[in-house]
PDB file of C-alpha atoms in Angstrom:
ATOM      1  CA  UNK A 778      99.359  76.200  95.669  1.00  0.00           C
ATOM      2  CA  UNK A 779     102.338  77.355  94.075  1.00  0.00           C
ATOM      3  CA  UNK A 780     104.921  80.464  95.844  1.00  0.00           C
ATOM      4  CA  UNK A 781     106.224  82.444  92.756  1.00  0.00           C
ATOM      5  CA  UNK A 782     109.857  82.760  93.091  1.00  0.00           C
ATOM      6  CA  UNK A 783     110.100  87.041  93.236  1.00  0.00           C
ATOM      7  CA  UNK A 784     113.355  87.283  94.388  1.00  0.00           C
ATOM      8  CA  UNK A 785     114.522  88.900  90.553  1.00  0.00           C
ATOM      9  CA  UNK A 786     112.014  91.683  91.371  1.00  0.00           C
ATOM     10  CA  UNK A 787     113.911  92.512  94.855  1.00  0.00           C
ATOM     11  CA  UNK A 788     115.637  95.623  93.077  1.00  0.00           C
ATOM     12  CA  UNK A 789     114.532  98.092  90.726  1.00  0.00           C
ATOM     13  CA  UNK A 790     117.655  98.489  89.216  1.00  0.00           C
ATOM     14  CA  UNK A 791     117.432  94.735  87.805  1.00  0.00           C
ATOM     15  CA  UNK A 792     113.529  95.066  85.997  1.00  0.00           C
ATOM     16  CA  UNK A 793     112.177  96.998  83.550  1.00  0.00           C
ATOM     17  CA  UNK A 794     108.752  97.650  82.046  1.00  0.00           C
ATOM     18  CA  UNK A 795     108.144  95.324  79.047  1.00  0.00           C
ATOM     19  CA  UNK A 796     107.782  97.860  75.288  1.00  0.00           C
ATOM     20  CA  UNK A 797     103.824  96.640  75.377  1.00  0.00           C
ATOM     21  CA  UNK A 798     103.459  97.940  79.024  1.00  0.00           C
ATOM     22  CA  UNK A 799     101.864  94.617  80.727  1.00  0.00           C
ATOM     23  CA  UNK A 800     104.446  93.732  83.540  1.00  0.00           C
ATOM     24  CA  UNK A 801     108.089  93.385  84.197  1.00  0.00           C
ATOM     25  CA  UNK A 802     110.992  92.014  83.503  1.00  0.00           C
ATOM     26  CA  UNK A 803     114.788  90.972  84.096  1.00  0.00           C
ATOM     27  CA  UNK A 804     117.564  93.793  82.379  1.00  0.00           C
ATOM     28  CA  UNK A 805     120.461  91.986  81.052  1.00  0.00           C
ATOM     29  CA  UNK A 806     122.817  93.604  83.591  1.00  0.00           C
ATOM     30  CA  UNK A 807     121.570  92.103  86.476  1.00  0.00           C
ATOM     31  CA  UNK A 808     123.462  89.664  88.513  1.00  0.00           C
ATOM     32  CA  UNK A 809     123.340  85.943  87.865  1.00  0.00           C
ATOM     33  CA  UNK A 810     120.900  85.377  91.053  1.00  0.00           C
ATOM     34  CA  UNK A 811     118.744  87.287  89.774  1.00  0.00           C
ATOM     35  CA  UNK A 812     118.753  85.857  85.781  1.00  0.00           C
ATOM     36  CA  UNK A 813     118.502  82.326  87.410  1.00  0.00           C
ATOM     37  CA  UNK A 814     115.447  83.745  89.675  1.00  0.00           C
ATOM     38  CA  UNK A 815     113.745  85.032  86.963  1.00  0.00           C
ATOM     39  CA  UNK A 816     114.059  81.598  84.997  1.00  0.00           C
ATOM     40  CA  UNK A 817     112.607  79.673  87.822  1.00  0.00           C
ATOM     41  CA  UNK A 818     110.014  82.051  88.155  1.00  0.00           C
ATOM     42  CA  UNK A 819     108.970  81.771  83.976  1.00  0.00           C
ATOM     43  CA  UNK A 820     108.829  77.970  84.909  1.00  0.00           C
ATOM     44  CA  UNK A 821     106.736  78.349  87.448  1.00  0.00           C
ATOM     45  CA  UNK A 822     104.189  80.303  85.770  1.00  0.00           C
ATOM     46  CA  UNK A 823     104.431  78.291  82.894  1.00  0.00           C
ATOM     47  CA  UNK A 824     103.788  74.788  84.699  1.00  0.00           C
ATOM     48  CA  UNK A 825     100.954  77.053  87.262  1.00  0.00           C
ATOM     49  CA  UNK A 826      99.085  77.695  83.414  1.00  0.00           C
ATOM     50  CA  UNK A 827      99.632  74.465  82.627  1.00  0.00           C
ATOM     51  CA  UNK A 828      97.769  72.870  85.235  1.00  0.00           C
ATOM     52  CA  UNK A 829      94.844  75.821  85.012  1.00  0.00           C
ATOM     53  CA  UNK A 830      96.237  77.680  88.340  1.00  0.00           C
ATOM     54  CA  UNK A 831      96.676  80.805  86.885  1.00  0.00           C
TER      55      UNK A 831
END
């Protein structure tokens, strides 16, 4: 079982609603935690639908 790394999504101020309306993600002005959260958190839910977990 895989823990998503959510850490990016801590503060509104750093997401915003994607233009098609399905989920979230990082602004450009958020701090460099955050961009390397949200990276590790893409891998993650790449390698999860990878192996059929998601």
């Amino acid at each position: 079982m895989t823990k998503l790394d959510y850490f990016w999504m801590s503060k509104e101020e750093w997401i915003k609603e994607k233009e098609n309306g399905f989920g979230y993600e990082l602004r450009e002005d958020a701090p460099e935690e955050a961009k390397e959260s949200y990276r590790h958190y893409l891998e993650q839910v790449e390698k999860a639908t990878e192996r059929g977990a998601m």
